Short mmCIF file of C-alpha atoms in Angstrom, two decimals:
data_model
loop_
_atom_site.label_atom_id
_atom_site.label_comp_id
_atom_site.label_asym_id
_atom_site.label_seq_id
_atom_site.Cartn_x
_atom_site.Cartn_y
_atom_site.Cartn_z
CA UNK A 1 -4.41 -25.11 -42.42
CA UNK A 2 -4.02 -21.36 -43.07
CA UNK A 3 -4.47 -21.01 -47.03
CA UNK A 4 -6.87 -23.53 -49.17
CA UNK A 5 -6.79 -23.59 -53.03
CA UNK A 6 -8.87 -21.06 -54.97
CA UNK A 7 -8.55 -21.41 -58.86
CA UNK A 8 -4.80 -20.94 -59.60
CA UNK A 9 -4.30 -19.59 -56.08
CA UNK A 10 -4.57 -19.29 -52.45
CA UNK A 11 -6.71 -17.74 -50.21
CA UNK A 12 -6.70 -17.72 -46.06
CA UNK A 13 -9.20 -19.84 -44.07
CA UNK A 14 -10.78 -18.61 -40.46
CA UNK A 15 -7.30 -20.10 -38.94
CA UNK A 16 -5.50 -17.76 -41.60
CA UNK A 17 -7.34 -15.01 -40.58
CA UNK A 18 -7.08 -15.36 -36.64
CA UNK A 19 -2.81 -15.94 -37.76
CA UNK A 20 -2.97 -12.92 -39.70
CA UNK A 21 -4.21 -10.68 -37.25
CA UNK A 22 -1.94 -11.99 -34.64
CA UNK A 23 1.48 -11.57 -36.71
CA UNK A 24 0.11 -8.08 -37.85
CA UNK A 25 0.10 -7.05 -33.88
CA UNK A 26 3.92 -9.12 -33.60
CA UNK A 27 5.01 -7.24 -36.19
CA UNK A 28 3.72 -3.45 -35.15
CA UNK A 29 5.09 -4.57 -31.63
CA UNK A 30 8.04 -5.29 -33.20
CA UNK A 31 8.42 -1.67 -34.89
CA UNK A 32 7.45 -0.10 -31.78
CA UNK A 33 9.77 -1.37 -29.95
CA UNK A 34 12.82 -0.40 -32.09
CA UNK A 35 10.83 3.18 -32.02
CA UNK A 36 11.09 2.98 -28.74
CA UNK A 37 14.54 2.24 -28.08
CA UNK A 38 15.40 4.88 -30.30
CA UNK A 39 13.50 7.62 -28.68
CA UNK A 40 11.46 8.11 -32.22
CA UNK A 41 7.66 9.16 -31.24
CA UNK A 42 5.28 6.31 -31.63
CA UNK A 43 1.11 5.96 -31.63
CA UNK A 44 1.50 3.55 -28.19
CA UNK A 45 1.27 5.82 -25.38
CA UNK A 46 4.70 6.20 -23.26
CA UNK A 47 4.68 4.26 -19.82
CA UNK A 48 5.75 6.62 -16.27
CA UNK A 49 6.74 4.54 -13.67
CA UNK A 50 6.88 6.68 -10.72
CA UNK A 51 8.04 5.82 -7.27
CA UNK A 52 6.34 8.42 -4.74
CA UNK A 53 7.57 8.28 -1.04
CA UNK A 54 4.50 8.35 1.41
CA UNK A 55 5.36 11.17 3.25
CA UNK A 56 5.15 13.53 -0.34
CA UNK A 57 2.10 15.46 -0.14
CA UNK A 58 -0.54 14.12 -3.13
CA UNK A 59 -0.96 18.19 -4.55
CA UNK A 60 2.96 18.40 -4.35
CA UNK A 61 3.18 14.97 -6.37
CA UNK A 62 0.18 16.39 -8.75
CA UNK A 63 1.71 19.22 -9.65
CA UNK A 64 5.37 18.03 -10.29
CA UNK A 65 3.89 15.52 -12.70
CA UNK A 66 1.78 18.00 -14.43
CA UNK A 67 4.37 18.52 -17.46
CA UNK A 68 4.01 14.68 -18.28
CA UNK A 69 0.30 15.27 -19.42
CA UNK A 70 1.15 18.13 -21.12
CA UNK A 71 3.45 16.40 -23.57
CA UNK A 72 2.20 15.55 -27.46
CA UNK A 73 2.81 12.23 -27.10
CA UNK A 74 0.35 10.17 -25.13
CA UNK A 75 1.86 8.60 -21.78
CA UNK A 76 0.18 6.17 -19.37
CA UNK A 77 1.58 7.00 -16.12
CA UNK A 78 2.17 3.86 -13.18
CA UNK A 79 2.34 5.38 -9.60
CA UNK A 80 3.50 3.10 -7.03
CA UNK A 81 3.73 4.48 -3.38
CA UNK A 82 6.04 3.41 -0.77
CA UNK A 83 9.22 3.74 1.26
CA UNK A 84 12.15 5.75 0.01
CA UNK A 85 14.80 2.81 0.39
CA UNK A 86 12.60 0.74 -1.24
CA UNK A 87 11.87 2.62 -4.14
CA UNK A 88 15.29 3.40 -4.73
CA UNK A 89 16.15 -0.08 -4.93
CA UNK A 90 13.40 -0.82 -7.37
CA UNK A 91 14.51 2.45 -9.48
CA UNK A 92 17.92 0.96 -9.67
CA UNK A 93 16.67 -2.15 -10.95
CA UNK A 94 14.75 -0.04 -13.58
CA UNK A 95 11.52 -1.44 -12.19
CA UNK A 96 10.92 2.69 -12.03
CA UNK A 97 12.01 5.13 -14.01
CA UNK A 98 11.82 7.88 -11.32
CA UNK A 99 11.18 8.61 -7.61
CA UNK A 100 9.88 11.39 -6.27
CA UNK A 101 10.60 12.28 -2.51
CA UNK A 102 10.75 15.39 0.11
CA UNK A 103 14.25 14.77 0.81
CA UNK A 104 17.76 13.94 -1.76
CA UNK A 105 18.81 9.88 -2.10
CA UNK A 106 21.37 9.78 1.14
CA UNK A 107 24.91 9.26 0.05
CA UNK A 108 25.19 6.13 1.96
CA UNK A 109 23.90 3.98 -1.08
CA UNK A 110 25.81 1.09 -2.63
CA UNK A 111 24.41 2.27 -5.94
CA UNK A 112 24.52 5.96 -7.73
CA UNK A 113 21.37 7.61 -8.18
CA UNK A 114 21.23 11.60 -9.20
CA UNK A 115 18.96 14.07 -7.56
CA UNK A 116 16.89 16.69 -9.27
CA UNK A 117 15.55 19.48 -7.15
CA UNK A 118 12.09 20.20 -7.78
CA UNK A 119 11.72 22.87 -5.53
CA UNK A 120 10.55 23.92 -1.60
CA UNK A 121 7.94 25.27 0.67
CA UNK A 122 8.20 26.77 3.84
CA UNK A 123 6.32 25.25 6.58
CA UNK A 124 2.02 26.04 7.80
CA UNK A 125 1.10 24.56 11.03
CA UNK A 126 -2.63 23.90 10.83
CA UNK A 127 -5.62 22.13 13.25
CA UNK A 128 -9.33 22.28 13.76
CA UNK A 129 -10.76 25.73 14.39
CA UNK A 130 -10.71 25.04 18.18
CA UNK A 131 -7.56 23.96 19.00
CA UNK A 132 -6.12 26.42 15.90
CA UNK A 133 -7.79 29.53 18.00
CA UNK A 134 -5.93 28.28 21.18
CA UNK A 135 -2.20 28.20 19.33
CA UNK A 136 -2.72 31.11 17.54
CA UNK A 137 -2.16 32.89 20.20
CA UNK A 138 1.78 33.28 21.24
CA UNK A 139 2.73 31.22 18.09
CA UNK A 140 4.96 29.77 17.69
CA UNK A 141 5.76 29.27 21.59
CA UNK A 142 1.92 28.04 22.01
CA UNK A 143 3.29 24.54 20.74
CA UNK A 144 4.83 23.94 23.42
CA UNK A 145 3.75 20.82 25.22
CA UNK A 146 0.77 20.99 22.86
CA UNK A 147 -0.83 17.98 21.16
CA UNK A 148 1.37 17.43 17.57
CA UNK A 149 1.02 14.92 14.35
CA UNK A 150 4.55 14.92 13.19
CA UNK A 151 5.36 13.29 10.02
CA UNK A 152 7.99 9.73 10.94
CA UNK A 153 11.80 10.67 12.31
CA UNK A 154 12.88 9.13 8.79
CA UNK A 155 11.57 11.87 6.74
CA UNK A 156 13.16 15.26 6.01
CA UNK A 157 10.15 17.92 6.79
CA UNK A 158 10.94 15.93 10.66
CA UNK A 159 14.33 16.57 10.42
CA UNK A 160 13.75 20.47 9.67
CA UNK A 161 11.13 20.65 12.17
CA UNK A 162 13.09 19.07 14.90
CA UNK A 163 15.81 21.76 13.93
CA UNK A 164 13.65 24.66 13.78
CA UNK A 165 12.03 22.95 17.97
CA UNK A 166 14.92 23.10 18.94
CA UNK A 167 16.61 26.44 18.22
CA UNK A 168 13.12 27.95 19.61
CA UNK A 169 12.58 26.05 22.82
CA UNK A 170 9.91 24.04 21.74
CA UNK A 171 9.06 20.70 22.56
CA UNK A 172 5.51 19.81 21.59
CA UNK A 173 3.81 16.75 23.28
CA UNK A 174 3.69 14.07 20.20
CA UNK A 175 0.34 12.10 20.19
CA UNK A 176 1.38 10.26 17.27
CA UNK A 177 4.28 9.94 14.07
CA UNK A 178 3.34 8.81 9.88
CA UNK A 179 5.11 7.91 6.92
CA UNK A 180 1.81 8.95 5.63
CA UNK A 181 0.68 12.54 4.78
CA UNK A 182 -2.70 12.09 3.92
CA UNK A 183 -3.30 9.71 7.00
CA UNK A 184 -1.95 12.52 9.11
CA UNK A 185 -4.06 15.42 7.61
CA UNK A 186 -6.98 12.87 8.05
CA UNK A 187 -6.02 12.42 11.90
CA UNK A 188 -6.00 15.98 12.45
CA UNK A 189 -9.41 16.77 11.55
CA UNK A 190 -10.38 14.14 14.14
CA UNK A 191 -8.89 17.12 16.53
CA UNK A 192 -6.23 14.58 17.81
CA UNK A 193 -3.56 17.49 17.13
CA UNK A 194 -1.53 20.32 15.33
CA UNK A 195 0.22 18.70 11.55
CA UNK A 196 2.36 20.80 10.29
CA UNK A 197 2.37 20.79 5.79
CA UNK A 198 4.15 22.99 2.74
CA UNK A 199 2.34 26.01 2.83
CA UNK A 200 2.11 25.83 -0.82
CA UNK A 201 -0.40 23.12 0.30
CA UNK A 202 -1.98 24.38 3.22
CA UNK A 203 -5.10 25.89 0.93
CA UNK A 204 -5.65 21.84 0.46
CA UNK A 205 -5.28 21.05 4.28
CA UNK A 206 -7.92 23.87 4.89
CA UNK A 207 -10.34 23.35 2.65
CA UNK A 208 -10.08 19.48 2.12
CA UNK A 209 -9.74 18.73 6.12
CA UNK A 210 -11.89 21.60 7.53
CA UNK A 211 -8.56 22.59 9.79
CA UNK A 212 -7.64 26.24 10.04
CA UNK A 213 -3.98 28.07 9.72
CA UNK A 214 -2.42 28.18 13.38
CA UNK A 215 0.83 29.97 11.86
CA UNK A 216 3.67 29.20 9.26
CA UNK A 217 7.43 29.77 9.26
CA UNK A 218 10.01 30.80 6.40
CA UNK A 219 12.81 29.07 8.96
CA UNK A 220 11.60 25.43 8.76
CA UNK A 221 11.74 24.31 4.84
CA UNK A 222 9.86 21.17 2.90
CA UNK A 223 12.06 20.35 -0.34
CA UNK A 224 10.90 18.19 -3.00
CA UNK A 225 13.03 15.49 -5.49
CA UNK A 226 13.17 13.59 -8.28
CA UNK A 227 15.73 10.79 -8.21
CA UNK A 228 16.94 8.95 -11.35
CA UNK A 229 19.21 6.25 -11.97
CA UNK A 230 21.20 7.96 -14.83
CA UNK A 231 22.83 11.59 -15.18
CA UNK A 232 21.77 11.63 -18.77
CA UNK A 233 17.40 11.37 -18.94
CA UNK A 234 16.39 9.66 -22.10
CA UNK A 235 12.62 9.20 -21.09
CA UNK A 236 10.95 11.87 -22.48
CA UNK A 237 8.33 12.30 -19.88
CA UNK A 238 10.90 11.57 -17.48
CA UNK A 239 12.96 14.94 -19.12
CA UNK A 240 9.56 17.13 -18.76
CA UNK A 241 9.04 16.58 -15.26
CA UNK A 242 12.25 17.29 -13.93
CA UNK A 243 12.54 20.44 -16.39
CA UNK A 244 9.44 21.35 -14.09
CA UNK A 245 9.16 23.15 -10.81
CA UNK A 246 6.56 23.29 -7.79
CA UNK A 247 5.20 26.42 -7.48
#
């Protein structure tokens, strides 16, 4: 029973009470929701899903999403981590709302996605102090047959770097390939080889990984995306990032 008699009318019991406070929340949820739909600003913080491909350096992926905390709505952003194909797939499915990757959607998809460019670096080669004092010299010939952390053939910094081995006469000796960036800066100060990062990152590498700057090139590029599944962005947060850039 929700209402007993009181005099010449009704008043709620504790179950009225307990239904009262649940069809209040219905009913806000309700409003929200057609707030929502129609873009109108509302007190429930906006939800970010973000895709973010592995090999996307974390400061690179901090920085591009910058503009979504600087927005006067509150927004509660969901970062999922994985492979590109994969998060494409899930973006199409609007399990996402936007992937963020170092290289454009390939035009081999079944499904049309639109690519944003958020910008590019050029290309630091770091390592511990030891084996960074060795290179230095004769760079960027000394990594030759040296000891190299290469991000995985499927990304694009590999692609450019394979490029820019090849028109030099370079073929280093690879100890080992990641999908990972972090793992790979994390492997380097173990001393296991040279990694090459954006140099608009390298500060982090340094200081984060104790490694030290071998050299850095202009002629091997790093670019940055964000991918959506529509042309037109009707996520607000969604429209801030991509009006952003990397610096």
């Amino acid at each position: 029973r929700l209402f007993r008699r009181s005099g010449r009318g009704n008043i709620l019991t504790d179950a009225g009470q307990v239904a009262l406070r649940y069809a209040d929340e219905i009913f806000g949820l309700g409003r929200e929701l057609a707030n929502a739909i129609q873009q109108r600003p509302t007190s429930r913080a906006v939800r970010l899903h973000v895709g973010i491909a592995d090999s996307l350096p974390k400061l690179v992926t901090q920085q591009i999403l910058e503009p979504v905390f600087s927005l006067p709505q509150a927004v509660q952003v969901i970062c999922r981590e994985g492979k590109v194909e994969d998060l494409l797939a899930q973006l199409v499915n609007h399990r996402l709302d936007v992937v963020l990757a170092d290289e454009p959607a390939p035009g081999s998809l079944k499904f049309r996605v639109y690519n944003h460019p958020m910008g590019e670096s050029g290309v630091t080669f770091c390592a511990v102090p030891r084996l960074a004092a060795a290179l230095r010299r004769g760079f960027p010939r000394s990594l030759h047959h040296a000891p190299a952390l290469l991000p995985a053939e499927t990304t694009g910094l590999r692609r450019s770097l394979d490029r820019w081995f090849q028109s030099l006469g370079v073929v280093p000796r690879i100890v080992a390939e990641f999908e990972d960036a972090a793992l790979m800066k994390v492997m380097a100060s173990d001393g296991r080889g040279f990694i090459p990062v954006p140099s608009l990152v390298a500060e982090e590498a340094v200081d984060r990984f104790s490694l030290r700057v071998i050299g850095s090139t202009e002629k091997c590029r790093d670019q940055f995306f964000a991918i959506t599944a529509d042309r037109r962005i009707h996520h607000p947060a969604v429209a801030a990032l991509t009006a952003g850039r990397v610096r």
